[in-house]
Coordinates of C-alpha atoms in Angstrom, one line a residue:
M756 CA -3.2 -53.0 13.2
L757 CA -5.3 -51.3 10.6
K758 CA -9.0 -51.6 11.3
V759 CA -11.4 -51.2 8.4
G760 CA -15.1 -50.9 8.6
L761 CA -16.9 -52.4 5.6
T762 CA -20.6 -51.8 5.1
G763 CA -23.3 -51.3 2.5
G764 CA -27.0 -51.7 2.0
I765 CA -28.5 -55.1 1.6
G766 CA -27.9 -56.4 -1.9
A767 CA -25.2 -53.9 -2.7
G768 CA -22.4 -56.5 -2.9
K769 CA -20.6 -56.0 0.4
S770 CA -20.0 -59.8 0.7
A771 CA -18.3 -59.8 -2.7
V772 CA -15.9 -57.1 -1.5
A773 CA -15.2 -59.0 1.7
R774 CA -14.4 -62.1 -0.2
R775 CA -12.0 -60.3 -2.5
L776 CA -10.2 -58.6 0.4
A777 CA -9.9 -62.0 2.1
R778 CA -8.2 -63.3 -1.0
R779 CA -5.7 -60.4 -0.9
G780 CA -4.9 -61.2 2.7
A781 CA -7.3 -59.3 4.9
V782 CA -8.6 -60.8 8.2
I783 CA -12.4 -60.7 7.8
V784 CA -14.6 -60.4 10.9
D785 CA -18.2 -60.9 9.7
A786 CA -20.8 -59.4 12.0
D787 CA -23.5 -61.5 10.6
V788 CA -21.5 -64.7 11.3
L789 CA -20.9 -63.5 14.9
A790 CA -24.5 -62.6 15.3
R791 CA -25.4 -66.2 14.7
E792 CA -22.6 -67.5 16.8
V793 CA -23.6 -65.5 19.9
V794 CA -27.1 -66.9 19.8
A795 CA -26.3 -70.5 19.0
P796 CA -27.9 -73.3 21.1
G797 CA -26.4 -73.4 24.6
T798 CA -25.4 -69.7 24.7
D799 CA -26.6 -67.2 27.2
G800 CA -27.5 -65.0 24.2
L801 CA -30.2 -67.5 23.1
T802 CA -31.4 -67.9 26.6
E803 CA -32.0 -64.1 26.9
I804 CA -33.8 -64.0 23.5
V805 CA -36.2 -66.7 24.6
A806 CA -36.8 -64.8 27.9
A807 CA -37.6 -61.7 25.9
F808 CA -39.7 -63.2 23.1
G809 CA -40.9 -66.6 24.2
D810 CA -40.4 -70.2 23.1
G811 CA -42.1 -69.3 19.8
V812 CA -38.8 -68.1 18.4
L813 CA -37.2 -71.6 18.7
T814 CA -37.2 -74.4 16.2
A815 CA -38.3 -77.9 17.2
E816 CA -34.5 -78.7 17.7
G817 CA -34.1 -75.8 20.1
A818 CA -32.2 -73.5 17.7
L819 CA -33.2 -69.9 17.0
D820 CA -36.0 -69.7 14.4
R821 CA -34.7 -66.7 12.5
P822 CA -37.8 -66.2 10.3
A823 CA -40.0 -66.3 13.4
L824 CA -37.9 -63.8 15.3
A825 CA -37.7 -61.5 12.2
A826 CA -41.5 -61.5 12.0
R827 CA -41.7 -60.5 15.7
V828 CA -39.3 -57.6 15.4
F829 CA -39.8 -56.3 11.9
G830 CA -41.8 -53.0 12.0
D831 CA -41.7 -53.0 15.9
D832 CA -39.1 -50.5 17.0
T833 CA -39.4 -51.5 20.7
A834 CA -38.9 -55.2 19.9
R835 CA -36.0 -54.4 17.6
R836 CA -34.2 -52.4 20.2
T837 CA -34.7 -55.2 22.7
L838 CA -33.1 -57.6 20.3
E839 CA -30.2 -55.2 19.5
K840 CA -29.5 -54.8 23.2
I841 CA -29.1 -58.6 23.5
I842 CA -27.0 -59.2 20.3
H843 CA -24.9 -56.1 19.7
P844 CA -22.9 -56.1 22.9
R845 CA -22.0 -59.7 22.4
V846 CA -21.0 -59.2 18.8
R847 CA -18.8 -56.2 19.8
A848 CA -17.1 -58.3 22.5
R849 CA -16.5 -61.2 20.1
T850 CA -15.2 -58.7 17.5
A851 CA -12.7 -57.2 19.9
E852 CA -11.5 -60.7 20.9
L853 CA -10.9 -61.7 17.2
T854 CA -9.3 -58.4 16.4
H855 CA -6.9 -58.6 19.3
G856 CA -6.0 -62.1 18.2
A857 CA -5.0 -61.0 14.7
P858 CA -1.3 -60.5 13.8
G859 CA 0.2 -57.1 14.5
D860 CA 0.6 -56.3 10.8
A861 CA -2.9 -57.4 9.9
I862 CA -5.5 -55.5 8.0
V863 CA -8.7 -56.4 9.9
V864 CA -11.9 -55.8 7.9
N865 CA -15.0 -55.7 10.0
D866 CA -18.0 -56.6 7.7
V867 CA -20.8 -54.8 9.5
P868 CA -24.2 -54.4 7.8
L869 CA -25.5 -51.8 10.2
L870 CA -22.2 -49.9 10.8
V871 CA -23.8 -46.6 10.0
E872 CA -27.0 -47.2 11.9
T873 CA -25.1 -48.2 15.0
G874 CA -22.8 -45.2 15.0
L875 CA -19.6 -47.3 14.8
A876 CA -17.8 -45.4 11.9
P877 CA -15.4 -43.4 14.2
S878 CA -14.1 -46.6 15.7
Y879 CA -12.3 -47.6 12.5
H880 CA -9.3 -46.2 10.7
L881 CA -11.2 -46.3 7.4
V882 CA -14.8 -46.9 6.4
V883 CA -15.5 -48.6 3.0
V884 CA -19.1 -48.4 1.7
V885 CA -20.4 -50.5 -1.1
E886 CA -23.2 -49.0 -3.1
A887 CA -25.4 -50.1 -5.9
E888 CA -28.4 -48.7 -7.7
R889 CA -31.7 -49.5 -5.9
E890 CA -33.4 -51.5 -8.6
R891 CA -30.3 -53.6 -9.1
R892 CA -30.3 -54.4 -5.4
I893 CA -33.9 -55.4 -5.5
R894 CA -33.3 -57.7 -8.5
R895 CA -30.3 -59.3 -6.7
L896 CA -32.3 -60.0 -3.6
V897 CA -35.1 -61.6 -5.6
E898 CA -32.7 -63.7 -7.7
T899 CA -30.2 -64.8 -5.0
R900 CA -32.2 -64.7 -1.7
G901 CA -35.6 -65.8 -2.8
M902 CA -37.3 -62.6 -1.6
S903 CA -40.3 -61.0 -3.3
A904 CA -39.8 -57.5 -4.8
D905 CA -42.0 -56.1 -1.9
Q906 CA -39.9 -57.9 0.7
A907 CA -36.7 -56.7 -0.8
T908 CA -38.0 -53.1 -1.0
A909 CA -39.1 -53.3 2.7
R910 CA -35.7 -54.6 3.8
I911 CA -33.9 -51.8 1.9
A912 CA -36.2 -49.2 3.4
A913 CA -35.5 -50.4 6.9
Q914 CA -31.8 -49.6 6.6
A915 CA -29.9 -46.3 6.4
G916 CA -30.2 -44.5 3.0
D917 CA -27.5 -44.1 0.5
A918 CA -26.9 -40.4 1.4
E919 CA -26.3 -41.3 5.1
R920 CA -23.9 -44.1 4.2
R921 CA -22.0 -41.8 1.8
R922 CA -21.4 -39.3 4.6
A923 CA -19.7 -42.1 6.6
A924 CA -17.6 -43.3 3.7
D925 CA -13.9 -42.7 3.4
V926 CA -14.0 -45.0 0.3
L927 CA -17.1 -45.5 -1.9
L928 CA -17.2 -48.6 -4.1
V929 CA -20.0 -48.4 -6.7
N930 CA -21.0 -51.9 -7.7
D931 CA -23.3 -51.4 -10.7
G932 CA -21.3 -53.4 -13.2
P933 CA -19.8 -56.9 -13.5
L934 CA -18.0 -58.6 -10.7
D935 CA -14.6 -58.2 -12.5
E936 CA -14.9 -54.4 -12.4
L937 CA -15.7 -54.5 -8.7
N938 CA -12.7 -56.9 -8.1
T939 CA -10.4 -54.5 -10.0
R940 CA -11.5 -51.6 -7.7
V941 CA -11.0 -53.7 -4.6
D942 CA -7.5 -54.8 -5.8
R943 CA -6.6 -51.1 -6.4
L944 CA -7.8 -50.1 -3.0
W945 CA -5.8 -52.9 -1.4
R946 CA -2.6 -52.0 -3.3
D947 CA -2.7 -48.2 -3.3
R948 CA -4.3 -47.4 0.1
L949 CA -4.8 -50.3 2.6
K950 CA -1.4 -51.8 2.4
P951 CA 0.6 -48.5 2.6
Y952 CA -1.9 -47.3 5.3
E953 CA -1.2 -50.4 7.4
G954 CA 2.6 -49.9 7.0
N955 CA 2.5 -46.3 8.0
L956 CA 0.3 -47.0 11.0
R957 CA 2.5 -49.8 12.2
L958 CA 5.7 -47.7 11.8
G959 CA 4.1 -44.6 13.3
V960 CA 4.9 -42.4 10.3
S961 CA 2.8 -39.9 8.4
A962 CA 1.9 -40.6 4.7
R963 CA 4.2 -38.8 2.4
P964 CA 2.4 -35.9 0.8
D965 CA 2.7 -35.2 -3.0
R966 CA 5.8 -33.2 -3.5
R967 CA 4.2 -31.3 -6.3
L968 CA 2.6 -28.0 -5.5
H969 CA -1.0 -28.0 -6.6
I970 CA -3.9 -25.8 -5.5
A971 CA -7.2 -27.7 -6.0
D972 CA -10.6 -26.1 -6.9
P973 CA -13.0 -25.9 -3.9
D974 CA -14.3 -29.3 -3.0
P975 CA -17.8 -29.2 -1.3
T976 CA -17.0 -32.6 0.4
W977 CA -14.0 -31.2 2.4
P978 CA -16.2 -30.4 5.4
E979 CA -17.7 -33.9 5.4
Q980 CA -14.2 -35.4 5.2
A981 CA -13.0 -33.2 8.1
A982 CA -16.1 -34.2 10.1
R983 CA -15.2 -37.9 9.8
L984 CA -11.6 -37.2 10.8
V985 CA -12.7 -35.1 13.8
A986 CA -15.1 -37.9 14.9
R987 CA -12.2 -40.5 14.7
I988 CA -9.9 -38.3 16.7
Q989 CA -12.5 -37.6 19.4
H990 CA -13.3 -41.3 19.6
A991 CA -9.6 -42.0 20.3
L992 CA -9.2 -39.5 23.1
P993 CA -10.8 -39.0 26.5
A994 CA -14.0 -37.0 26.4
G995 CA -13.9 -33.2 26.3
H996 CA -11.3 -32.5 23.7
A997 CA -12.3 -30.0 21.0
V998 CA -11.1 -30.7 17.5
S999 CA -11.7 -28.0 14.8
H1000 CA -11.6 -27.9 11.0
I1001 CA -9.3 -24.9 10.2
G1002 CA -7.3 -23.7 7.2
S1003 CA -8.4 -23.1 3.6
T1004 CA -10.4 -26.4 3.3
A1005 CA -12.6 -25.1 6.1
V1006 CA -13.6 -22.0 4.0
P1007 CA -16.4 -22.7 1.5
G1008 CA -15.5 -21.7 -2.0
L1009 CA -11.8 -21.2 -1.4
P1010 CA -9.2 -23.0 -3.5
A1011 CA -6.7 -25.0 -1.4
K1012 CA -4.0 -27.6 -1.3
N1013 CA -5.9 -30.9 -0.9
I1014 CA -4.8 -31.3 2.7
I1015 CA -7.3 -31.2 5.6
D1016 CA -6.0 -29.0 8.5
L1017 CA -7.4 -29.8 11.9
M1018 CA -6.7 -28.3 15.3
L1019 CA -6.8 -30.1 18.7
S1020 CA -7.3 -27.8 21.7
V1021 CA -5.3 -28.8 24.8
R1022 CA -4.7 -27.1 28.2
T1023 CA -1.0 -27.5 28.0
L1024 CA 1.7 -28.8 25.7
E1025 CA 2.4 -31.4 28.3
E1026 CA -1.1 -32.6 27.9
A1027 CA -0.5 -32.7 24.1
D1028 CA 2.5 -34.9 24.6
A1029 CA 0.5 -37.2 26.9
L1030 CA -2.1 -37.7 24.1
A1031 CA 0.4 -38.5 21.4
A1032 CA 0.2 -42.3 21.8
D1033 CA -3.6 -42.4 21.5
L1034 CA -3.4 -40.1 18.5
G1035 CA -0.8 -42.3 16.9
A1036 CA -2.9 -45.4 17.4
A1037 CA -5.8 -43.7 15.8
G1038 CA -3.7 -43.0 12.7
F1039 CA -2.3 -39.5 13.5
P1040 CA 1.3 -39.9 14.7
K1041 CA 3.4 -37.0 16.0
R1042 CA 5.8 -35.5 13.5
P1043 CA 9.3 -35.2 14.8
G1044 CA 10.9 -31.9 15.4
E1045 CA 10.0 -28.6 17.1
W1046 CA 7.0 -26.8 15.6
V1047 CA 6.0 -23.2 16.0
D1048 CA 3.7 -20.7 14.5
N1049 CA 4.8 -17.3 13.4
A1050 CA 3.9 -14.5 15.9
R1051 CA 2.1 -12.1 13.5
G1052 CA 3.6 -8.6 13.8
I1053 CA 6.0 -9.5 16.7
P1054 CA 9.5 -10.0 15.3
G1055 CA 11.5 -12.9 16.8
E1056 CA 8.5 -14.3 18.7
T1057 CA 6.9 -17.7 18.0
W1058 CA 4.0 -19.7 19.3
P1059 CA 4.9 -23.4 20.1
K1060 CA 2.7 -26.2 19.1
R1061 CA 2.7 -29.9 18.3
L1062 CA 2.1 -31.2 14.8
H1063 CA 0.7 -34.6 13.8
G1064 CA 0.1 -36.1 10.4
G1065 CA -2.2 -38.8 9.0
T1066 CA -1.1 -42.3 8.1
D1067 CA -3.8 -42.7 5.4
P1068 CA -2.1 -42.1 2.0
G1069 CA -5.5 -41.4 0.5
R1070 CA -6.3 -38.4 2.8
P1071 CA -3.5 -36.0 3.7
V1072 CA -4.0 -34.4 7.1
N1073 CA -2.2 -31.8 9.3
L1074 CA -3.3 -32.0 12.9
H1075 CA -2.1 -28.9 14.8
V1076 CA -2.2 -29.3 18.6
R1077 CA -2.3 -25.9 20.2
V1078 CA -3.0 -24.7 23.7
A1079 CA -6.5 -23.3 23.9
G1080 CA -6.5 -19.5 24.3
S1081 CA -2.9 -19.1 23.0
P1082 CA -2.3 -16.6 20.2
G1083 CA -1.7 -19.4 17.6
W1084 CA -5.0 -21.1 18.6
R1085 CA -6.9 -17.8 18.4
F1086 CA -5.4 -16.8 15.0
A1087 CA -6.3 -20.2 13.4
L1088 CA -10.0 -19.8 14.4
L1089 CA -10.1 -16.0 13.6
M1090 CA -8.6 -16.3 10.1
R1091 CA -11.0 -19.2 9.3
D1092 CA -14.1 -17.2 10.5
H1093 CA -13.0 -13.9 8.9
L1094 CA -12.5 -15.5 5.5
R1095 CA -15.9 -17.3 5.8
A1096 CA -17.6 -14.1 6.7
V1097 CA -16.0 -11.5 4.4
P1098 CA -16.2 -12.2 0.7
E1099 CA -13.6 -9.6 -0.2
A1100 CA -11.0 -11.2 2.1
R1101 CA -11.7 -14.6 0.7
A1102 CA -11.5 -13.4 -2.9
G1103 CA -8.2 -11.6 -2.1
Y1104 CA -6.7 -14.8 -0.7
A1105 CA -7.8 -16.9 -3.7
A1106 CA -6.2 -14.3 -6.1
A1107 CA -3.0 -14.3 -4.0
K1108 CA -2.8 -18.1 -4.1
E1109 CA -3.1 -18.0 -7.9
R1110 CA -0.1 -15.6 -8.1
W1111 CA 2.0 -17.6 -5.7
V1112 CA 1.4 -20.8 -7.6
A1113 CA 2.5 -19.2 -10.8
E1114 CA 5.7 -17.9 -9.2
H1115 CA 6.6 -21.0 -7.1
Q1116 CA 6.9 -24.7 -7.9
E1117 CA 8.0 -25.9 -4.5
R1118 CA 6.0 -26.1 -1.3
A1119 CA 8.7 -24.5 0.9
T1120 CA 9.0 -21.3 -1.3
Y1121 CA 5.2 -21.1 -1.7
A1122 CA 4.9 -21.1 2.1
D1123 CA 7.5 -18.4 2.5
A1124 CA 5.7 -16.3 -0.1
K1125 CA 2.5 -16.4 1.9
E1126 CA 4.0 -14.9 5.1
P1127 CA 3.6 -11.1 4.3
W1128 CA 0.0 -11.8 3.3
F1129 CA -0.7 -13.6 6.6
D1130 CA 0.7 -10.6 8.5
E1131 CA -1.8 -8.3 6.7
E1132 CA -4.6 -10.8 7.2
A1133 CA -3.9 -10.9 11.0
L1134 CA -4.4 -7.1 11.2
A1135 CA -7.5 -7.1 9.0
A1136 CA -9.0 -10.0 10.9
D1137 CA -8.3 -8.3 14.3
E1138 CA -10.1 -5.2 13.1
W1139 CA -13.1 -7.4 11.9
A1140 CA -13.2 -9.2 15.2
E1141 CA -13.3 -5.9 17.2
A1142 CA -16.0 -4.5 15.0
T1143 CA -18.2 -7.6 15.1
G1144 CA -17.6 -8.7 18.7
W1145 CA -16.2 -12.0 17.4
Q1146 CA -15.4 -14.7 20.0
P1147 CA -13.5 -17.9 19.2
H1148 CA -15.6 -21.0 18.9
P1149 CA -13.7 -24.2 18.2

């Protein structure tokens, strides 16, 4: 099933997004609700809290006195970490239970206020962040939650900042206008991305790329996008597997097709095949067929690999799975580093792309047109590597 992480700073409007997604058919798992459930009267969670903080955090009826507990932990990092060690594992266990109980074709949205702070982003197929301007958030907290302006400011300051949440966001929903505008954005997200993403994931097929050939201007967020994908892949696999950002989107300032190319290093292609199921479950299914790289300068020879795609229609991905140390693996890293380091080589590639786009309207003929340039780049990059003592670093 598709697992979506939903987060946002306090007062940003995350709950409004969750409600709208629920109306569209999403299964909502609310971490705040679960955090109350796991410390309800009679639970071992409440017993452990009392043992850690004393009877003063209980009401006269024996329930958790949340304002009293908040006063104990606010501004005290040691007390806060103690409380988190009690609540977070229980919330995660209950979340897993509810997720596993959802239908196989469900879109499960985990509403997690501290998703970024707790490092949970890589565990979801997609992370949606709701953001609003700071003064607007303070006003909402004063008007809807009865806080003073100082209390609202302190609560906001205690959470991750907007920049940190943006780095974790696959989707950023800005909520600085009326509710109708936010609902329209959520509906569009549901229709154009979440529903097709779920279908692709369930069927184990890659999202169909745009058939039109288009070279985009350099996007400074490509490395951040790649970093999120890398973290997601590494979370899905056993520890120790290197995943690299390669290709044109890994070279700052270089125009490129808006497709993130990544490379997973494996010891053998048999290991690659053994990892295919985990990659598919994470949203990167194996593409059918036999895939090889051109052996630069060696007629008739090829370098075998595996190729996986992404199921997210909003973020095209090619995941090349290559044996570490193989010629194809080395060339992918060498070309990336050569183009990063040598401005003339980078400028030459950008100019060549402009010519090829003018001459070719289809992806296949564009790819064929690049092959002679790649042969020349392989020679130039090898010379550069020998001169500089370059070593591959995934």
